[in-house]
Amino acid sequence: VGKPFTPEYIRIVVGKAVDKIRLQEETEQLREERTLSLEAINKEQSRLKTVFGCMVEAVIITDREGVVVHHNPAAITILEIQTDPVVGKSLAASIRDASAVDMILEAIDKAQVVTREFPPGSISRRYLRAHCAPVRSNGGDVLGSVTVFEDISAHKEIDRMKSDFVAMVAHELKSPLASIEQMIYALQVGCKYEALHSCNTLHNRMVVRTRDLLQLIENLLNLSKLESGTVVFHLEPVRGHEILADIIDIVRPQAEAKGLKINYTPCREDWWFSVDYDHIRSAFLNIISNAVKYTPEGGVVDISTSLSGGLASIVVKDSGIGIGKEDLPHIFDRFFRVKGKATRHITGSGLGLALVKKVVEAHKGYIDVQSELDCGTTFTLRFPLTELQAVP
Ligand SMILES: Nc1ncnc2c1ncn2[C@@H]1O[C@H](COP(=O)(O)OP(=O)(O)OP(=O)(O)O)[C@@H](O)[C@H]1O
Ligand SMILES: [Mg+2]
């Protein structure tokens, strides 16, 4: 283009330059936006990866053909997967149980959520609950599936324990009630013909069985309150020697009637502990009356106390029937009673020691037991002394 430049030409050149600059600016802006969105995607991905990695549940993600596209580390342990790598292979290559694979394919096929439980031995050794959901595109097409496997073994175990407990309680209540019912019937029919004294005997037996039943229900209620943590302990400083001497006075007539000797050897120091008087009293009473109950005529029950390391120890030692090695680990279990010739005629609910343990632990104490069959049993209870009297 020859000179001189016409105004029209200058306008065109300037216009082109302005357009070029704008284009450059727009390109730069686009580049910046792309970098930012790539960073955001990266961030999102690593966040998702962290979430998946931290989950205690197993997560498996598949495409619509059922090929694994992603899984978290928990999937390997919970589903006990042996295949390596899992990603890129069909579900059937990694998941042992065919019905679990079918469940995921069903969720994809029907495009709906499927939930199912798998008992131990099907997918793994655990009890699993699977929750499988289809993944859809924005348009609504099914792209694949996400399945979460939750380990519910602990829930199932608690459920089983609850049912066992209800069955145990029902059984424990049924047998005394059945025998009371029989006695009522015998009284109704028999009193017309029998002598008065045999009717009285039956009547007395009914009273005893009813009292046992009430005691059992009382123990059960106490235990359930202690276990649910709804018991409010009224702690007060209690003199150790006093509470033990009181209980021994209560038990002594019962022991002497049986020809047993009770020796009490308190330590020289006067000691105090901070406890709920009623609860601790019934715990001590149970241990000491067990010693009397499970020691045959002519035996000895030795009770002694000592202080060391800021703790008071109360030792209750009897020369009774003892507890076998196989039974010893269970004596604090609810309703556990040693079955055998020596205990056949001794009554009880089997709740006493379960209650004692709860009460002792609630007072930050410890309880130990040592026993040898036919030689005797020693229970040791330890409690923190109140600070004023703490012995170094
Ligand atoms: N000193 C002991 N010597 C021998 N066996 C014992 C002694 N103490 C407890 N046992 C055994 O442990 C079981 C559980 O004791 P626990 O005090 O819980 O129940 P119980 O005495 O049978 O009934 P409850 O205390 O409710 O009247 C007893 O049935 C008995 O077999
Ligand atoms: Mg008892």
XYZ file of C-alpha atoms and ligand atoms in Angstrom:
424
model
C 0.000 0.000 0.000
C 1.512 3.294 -1.049
C 1.905 6.374 1.036
C 0.370 8.700 2.108
C -1.844 6.497 4.383
C -5.505 7.229 4.010
C -7.518 7.657 7.264
C -9.526 4.586 6.241
C -6.364 2.496 6.057
C -5.097 3.698 9.426
C -8.458 2.775 10.995
C -8.227 -0.763 9.567
C -4.678 -1.272 10.840
C -5.481 0.023 14.334
C -8.707 -2.058 14.414
C -6.713 -5.222 13.517
C -4.122 -4.460 16.210
C -6.855 -3.953 18.832
C -8.515 -7.257 17.804
C -5.173 -9.066 18.065
C -4.541 -7.708 21.545
C -8.061 -8.706 22.651
C -7.576 -12.183 21.208
C -4.266 -12.541 23.020
C -5.891 -11.433 26.269
C -8.773 -13.860 25.801
C -6.382 -16.731 25.042
C -4.386 -15.899 28.167
C -7.582 -15.794 30.250
C -8.716 -19.137 28.844
C -5.301 -20.655 29.611
C -5.500 -19.397 33.196
C -9.037 -20.749 33.607
C -7.975 -24.147 32.255
C -5.032 -24.310 34.678
C -7.341 -23.385 37.555
C -9.958 -26.008 36.652
C -7.254 -28.679 36.211
C -5.976 -27.815 39.694
C -9.530 -28.014 41.057
C -10.056 -31.433 39.458
C -6.753 -32.619 40.891
C -7.716 -31.320 44.315
C -11.159 -32.935 44.116
C -9.637 -36.233 43.043
C -7.108 -36.281 45.858
C -9.855 -35.318 48.342
C -12.012 -38.211 47.098
C -9.004 -40.529 47.274
C -8.378 -39.478 50.901
C -12.045 -39.989 51.806
C -12.093 -43.448 50.214
C -8.779 -44.321 51.816
C -9.990 -43.380 55.311
C -13.300 -45.227 55.090
C -13.592 -48.298 57.314
C -16.202 -49.723 54.943
C -15.141 -51.465 51.735
C -15.995 -49.494 48.570
C -15.978 -50.980 45.050
C -16.806 -48.958 41.944
C -17.506 -50.692 38.641
C -18.407 -49.712 35.080
C -21.694 -50.867 33.551
C -20.169 -54.220 32.522
C -19.188 -54.984 36.111
C -15.469 -54.349 35.633
C -13.809 -52.800 38.702
C -12.664 -49.227 38.044
C -11.844 -48.226 41.610
C -11.720 -49.643 45.148
C -10.416 -48.507 48.513
C -7.801 -50.331 50.689
C -10.524 -51.548 53.100
C -12.075 -53.540 50.236
C -9.011 -55.783 50.103
C -9.099 -56.615 53.843
C -12.858 -56.748 54.429
C -13.662 -58.770 51.298
C -10.448 -60.838 51.745
C -9.501 -60.259 48.071
C -6.542 -62.263 46.769
C -6.489 -60.894 43.166
C -3.813 -58.329 42.366
C -4.508 -55.900 40.743
C -8.277 -55.731 41.159
C -8.850 -52.720 38.895
C -9.533 -53.622 35.262
C -10.839 -57.099 36.066
C -14.391 -58.367 36.367
C -15.965 -58.513 39.845
C -16.111 -62.306 39.693
C -12.294 -62.427 39.569
C -12.045 -60.792 43.030
C -15.277 -61.437 44.936
C -15.600 -65.014 46.094
C -19.372 -65.118 46.446
C -21.352 -65.403 43.184
C -24.517 -63.946 44.759
C -22.620 -60.775 45.713
C -21.509 -60.335 42.080
C -25.102 -60.970 40.925
C -26.350 -58.345 43.380
C -24.102 -55.660 41.831
C -25.042 -56.665 38.268
C -28.712 -56.610 39.286
C -28.342 -53.040 40.626
C -26.801 -51.992 37.255
C -29.403 -53.884 35.152
C -32.449 -52.680 37.040
C -30.925 -49.258 37.757
C -31.996 -49.463 41.391
C -30.454 -49.660 44.863
C -29.975 -53.201 46.251
C -29.150 -54.007 49.900
C -28.252 -57.489 51.099
C -26.544 -59.227 54.063
C -23.846 -61.859 53.673
C -23.216 -64.251 56.580
C -19.676 -65.349 57.519
C -18.317 -67.884 55.060
C -19.969 -66.365 51.963
C -17.809 -63.371 50.933
C -15.434 -63.416 53.903
C -15.203 -64.555 57.530
C -17.139 -61.448 58.613
C -20.848 -60.727 58.618
C -21.265 -58.114 55.868
C -24.065 -55.791 54.815
C -23.782 -54.588 51.209
C -25.439 -51.492 49.827
C -25.175 -51.194 46.052
C -26.304 -48.161 44.037
C -26.217 -47.495 40.275
C -24.236 -44.453 39.072
C -26.044 -42.378 36.450
C -24.915 -39.775 33.927
C -26.557 -36.338 33.808
C -28.813 -37.752 31.090
C -29.920 -40.589 33.384
C -28.011 -43.446 31.687
C -26.451 -46.027 34.055
C -22.658 -45.703 33.905
C -21.743 -48.256 36.565
C -22.174 -48.975 40.287
C -20.886 -48.048 43.731
C -21.077 -50.749 46.428
C -20.330 -50.224 50.099
C -19.710 -53.312 52.268
C -20.120 -52.728 56.009
C -18.749 -55.158 58.628
C -21.735 -55.863 60.928
C -20.203 -58.828 62.829
C -20.224 -56.871 66.126
C -23.927 -55.902 65.739
C -24.838 -59.511 65.007
C -22.871 -60.705 68.048
C -24.693 -58.200 70.302
C -28.022 -59.357 68.840
C -27.117 -62.961 69.587
C -26.073 -62.090 73.148
C -29.364 -60.242 73.683
C -31.408 -63.250 72.525
C -29.302 -65.596 74.692
C -29.851 -63.308 77.672
C -33.625 -63.168 77.192
C -33.718 -66.976 76.859
C -31.593 -67.324 80.030
C -33.792 -64.954 82.049
C -36.951 -66.689 80.840
C -35.510 -70.049 81.868
C -34.351 -68.804 85.288
C -37.797 -67.349 86.001
C -39.724 -70.307 84.645
C -38.286 -73.084 86.794
C -39.033 -71.559 90.245
C -42.486 -70.441 89.045
C -43.243 -73.941 87.767
C -42.294 -75.463 91.112
C -44.408 -72.879 93.010
C -47.345 -73.725 90.746
C -46.912 -77.441 91.511
C -46.847 -76.720 95.226
C -50.032 -74.610 95.004
C -51.710 -77.504 93.215
C -50.467 -79.988 95.808
C -51.815 -77.740 98.557
C -55.215 -77.451 96.882
C -55.603 -81.179 96.386
C -53.647 -82.521 99.332
C -54.818 -80.366 102.251
C -58.115 -82.173 102.454
C -56.361 -85.450 103.260
C -52.868 -84.648 104.487
C -51.869 -83.770 108.017
C -51.609 -80.055 108.791
C -47.840 -80.156 109.295
C -47.135 -81.399 105.748
C -49.307 -78.583 104.391
C -47.260 -76.168 106.467
C -44.044 -77.610 105.054
C -45.302 -77.062 101.518
C -46.396 -73.577 102.439
C -42.962 -72.752 103.868
C -41.238 -74.087 100.761
C -43.416 -71.869 98.614
C -42.444 -68.863 100.684
C -38.730 -69.700 100.232
C -39.050 -70.198 96.460
C -41.019 -66.953 96.108
C -38.373 -65.094 98.106
C -35.640 -66.548 95.834
C -37.607 -65.434 92.815
C -37.973 -61.909 94.155
C -34.250 -61.834 94.965
C -33.469 -62.958 91.419
C -35.629 -60.190 89.947
C -34.072 -57.644 92.329
C -30.567 -58.745 91.258
C -31.519 -58.594 87.601
C -32.893 -55.084 87.943
C -29.787 -53.949 89.819
C -27.505 -55.495 87.229
C -29.345 -53.910 84.331
C -29.197 -50.516 86.063
C -25.450 -50.925 86.688
C -24.833 -52.007 83.090
C -26.814 -49.156 81.571
C -24.845 -46.692 83.710
C -28.014 -45.178 85.203
C -27.003 -45.863 88.807
C -26.042 -42.772 90.755
C -23.415 -43.629 93.357
C -23.564 -41.599 96.539
C -19.929 -41.604 97.540
C -19.067 -40.957 101.172
C -16.008 -41.685 103.289
C -16.535 -45.091 104.905
C -14.338 -46.644 107.602
C -13.110 -49.981 106.163
C -12.972 -51.809 109.475
C -16.517 -50.770 110.412
C -18.254 -51.962 107.240
C -16.443 -55.330 107.340
C -17.158 -55.888 111.044
C -20.875 -55.165 110.406
C -21.081 -57.671 107.570
C -19.210 -60.344 109.514
C -21.712 -59.909 112.369
C -24.551 -60.544 109.908
C -22.954 -63.650 108.389
C -21.538 -65.172 111.630
C -24.787 -66.810 112.886
C -25.306 -68.435 109.486
C -21.702 -69.714 109.504
C -21.843 -70.963 113.072
C -25.121 -72.774 112.405
C -23.170 -74.657 109.743
C -20.246 -75.373 112.063
C -17.900 -72.967 110.250
C -15.295 -70.768 111.861
C -14.990 -67.143 110.743
C -11.687 -65.405 111.527
C -11.311 -61.689 110.968
C -7.803 -60.218 111.021
C -7.973 -56.461 110.339
C -4.796 -54.507 109.618
C -3.521 -52.235 112.416
C -4.118 -48.992 110.553
C -7.490 -47.313 110.542
C -8.428 -46.907 106.865
C -11.136 -45.099 104.931
C -12.359 -45.348 101.399
C -14.798 -43.265 99.407
C -17.690 -45.528 98.384
C -21.447 -45.873 98.051
C -22.185 -47.595 101.360
C -25.174 -49.712 100.232
C -23.594 -50.967 97.021
C -20.258 -51.855 98.636
C -22.015 -53.486 101.561
C -24.005 -55.799 99.282
C -20.848 -56.602 97.262
C -18.877 -57.581 100.403
C -21.896 -59.472 101.708
C -22.030 -61.513 98.517
C -18.337 -62.464 98.626
C -18.417 -63.385 102.323
C -21.718 -65.266 102.111
C -20.419 -67.144 99.042
C -17.453 -68.247 101.190
C -19.889 -69.523 103.852
C -22.280 -71.010 101.302
C -19.619 -72.968 99.379
C -17.659 -74.231 102.418
C -18.838 -77.519 103.905
C -19.295 -78.090 107.659
C -16.198 -77.807 109.789
C -14.468 -75.428 107.383
C -12.869 -72.039 107.958
C -13.399 -68.591 106.416
C -10.509 -66.145 106.938
C -11.063 -62.444 106.264
C -8.128 -60.056 106.447
C -7.188 -56.563 105.320
C -3.909 -54.838 104.452
C -2.789 -51.502 103.010
C -0.134 -50.814 100.399
C 0.539 -48.468 97.481
C -2.488 -46.306 98.267
C -4.780 -49.331 98.058
C -6.688 -51.284 100.672
C -6.845 -55.061 100.084
C -9.622 -57.201 101.486
C -8.910 -60.925 101.300
C -11.672 -63.502 101.801
C -10.234 -67.015 101.937
C -12.272 -70.156 102.471
C -11.447 -73.838 102.836
C -14.485 -74.820 100.758
C -15.284 -76.822 97.659
C -13.136 -74.646 95.370
C -13.717 -73.923 91.675
C -12.281 -75.991 88.804
C -9.886 -74.436 86.240
C -12.453 -74.672 83.433
C -15.136 -72.878 85.495
C -12.950 -70.174 87.033
C -12.935 -67.830 83.975
C -16.760 -67.788 83.940
C -17.698 -67.107 87.542
C -18.268 -63.380 86.917
C -20.636 -64.129 83.992
C -24.348 -63.535 84.501
C -26.234 -66.671 85.631
C -23.076 -68.778 85.730
C -23.175 -71.395 88.473
C -20.767 -74.325 88.801
C -22.630 -77.524 88.073
C -21.654 -80.596 90.078
C -22.343 -82.822 93.030
C -21.008 -80.297 95.546
C -23.234 -77.414 94.341
C -26.386 -79.393 93.477
C -28.232 -78.518 96.674
C -26.946 -74.969 97.061
C -29.372 -72.384 95.693
C -28.522 -69.053 94.066
C -29.174 -66.994 90.956
C -25.622 -66.839 89.607
C -25.880 -63.050 89.467
C -24.052 -62.235 92.714
C -20.501 -62.075 91.353
C -21.581 -60.290 88.144
C -23.031 -57.574 90.404
C -19.934 -57.521 92.648
C -17.636 -57.013 89.653
C -19.701 -54.118 88.291
C -19.816 -52.405 91.698
C -16.076 -52.893 92.330
C -15.159 -51.512 88.899
C -17.514 -48.550 89.346
C -15.471 -47.671 92.466
C -12.160 -47.939 90.534
C -11.354 -51.125 92.428
C -10.116 -54.558 91.341
C -11.265 -58.078 92.085
C -9.139 -61.245 91.731
C -9.887 -64.856 92.434
C -7.675 -67.864 93.064
C -9.114 -71.291 93.590
C -8.332 -74.975 93.643
C -10.947 -77.678 93.474
C -11.631 -79.256 96.900
C -9.060 -76.979 98.598
C -10.761 -73.584 98.771
C -11.114 -70.185 97.167
C -9.570 -66.767 97.807
C -11.172 -63.541 96.612
C -9.081 -60.360 96.818
C -10.701 -56.956 96.469
C -8.639 -53.767 96.198
C -9.867 -50.195 96.535
C -8.114 -46.822 96.428
C -7.861 -45.320 99.915
C -9.271 -41.829 100.370
C -6.425 -39.339 100.033
C -6.328 -38.277 103.652
C -5.559 -41.782 104.809
C -3.492 -42.870 101.785
C -0.523 -44.917 102.915
C 2.700 -44.369 100.917
N -16.231 -69.087 97.545
C -16.631 -69.893 96.561
N -16.279 -71.190 96.561
C -16.673 -72.023 95.566
N -17.429 -71.637 94.521
C -17.811 -70.357 94.459
C -17.448 -69.409 95.467
N -17.979 -68.223 95.129
C -18.639 -68.413 93.992
N -18.561 -69.688 93.576
C -19.123 -70.264 92.346
O -19.414 -69.224 91.452
C -20.794 -69.226 91.089
C -21.272 -67.816 90.889
O -21.341 -67.132 92.135
P -22.432 -65.999 92.344
O -22.216 -65.381 93.670
O -22.397 -65.139 91.137
O -23.813 -66.777 92.261
P -24.567 -67.636 93.356
O -23.890 -67.584 94.668
O -24.768 -68.973 92.729
O -25.961 -66.900 93.394
P -26.337 -65.515 94.153
O -25.076 -64.877 94.596
O -27.029 -64.737 93.109
O -27.212 -65.937 95.249
C -21.482 -69.949 92.225
O -22.691 -70.559 91.792
C -20.443 -70.997 92.608
O -20.534 -72.105 91.761
Mg -23.378 -65.531 95.480
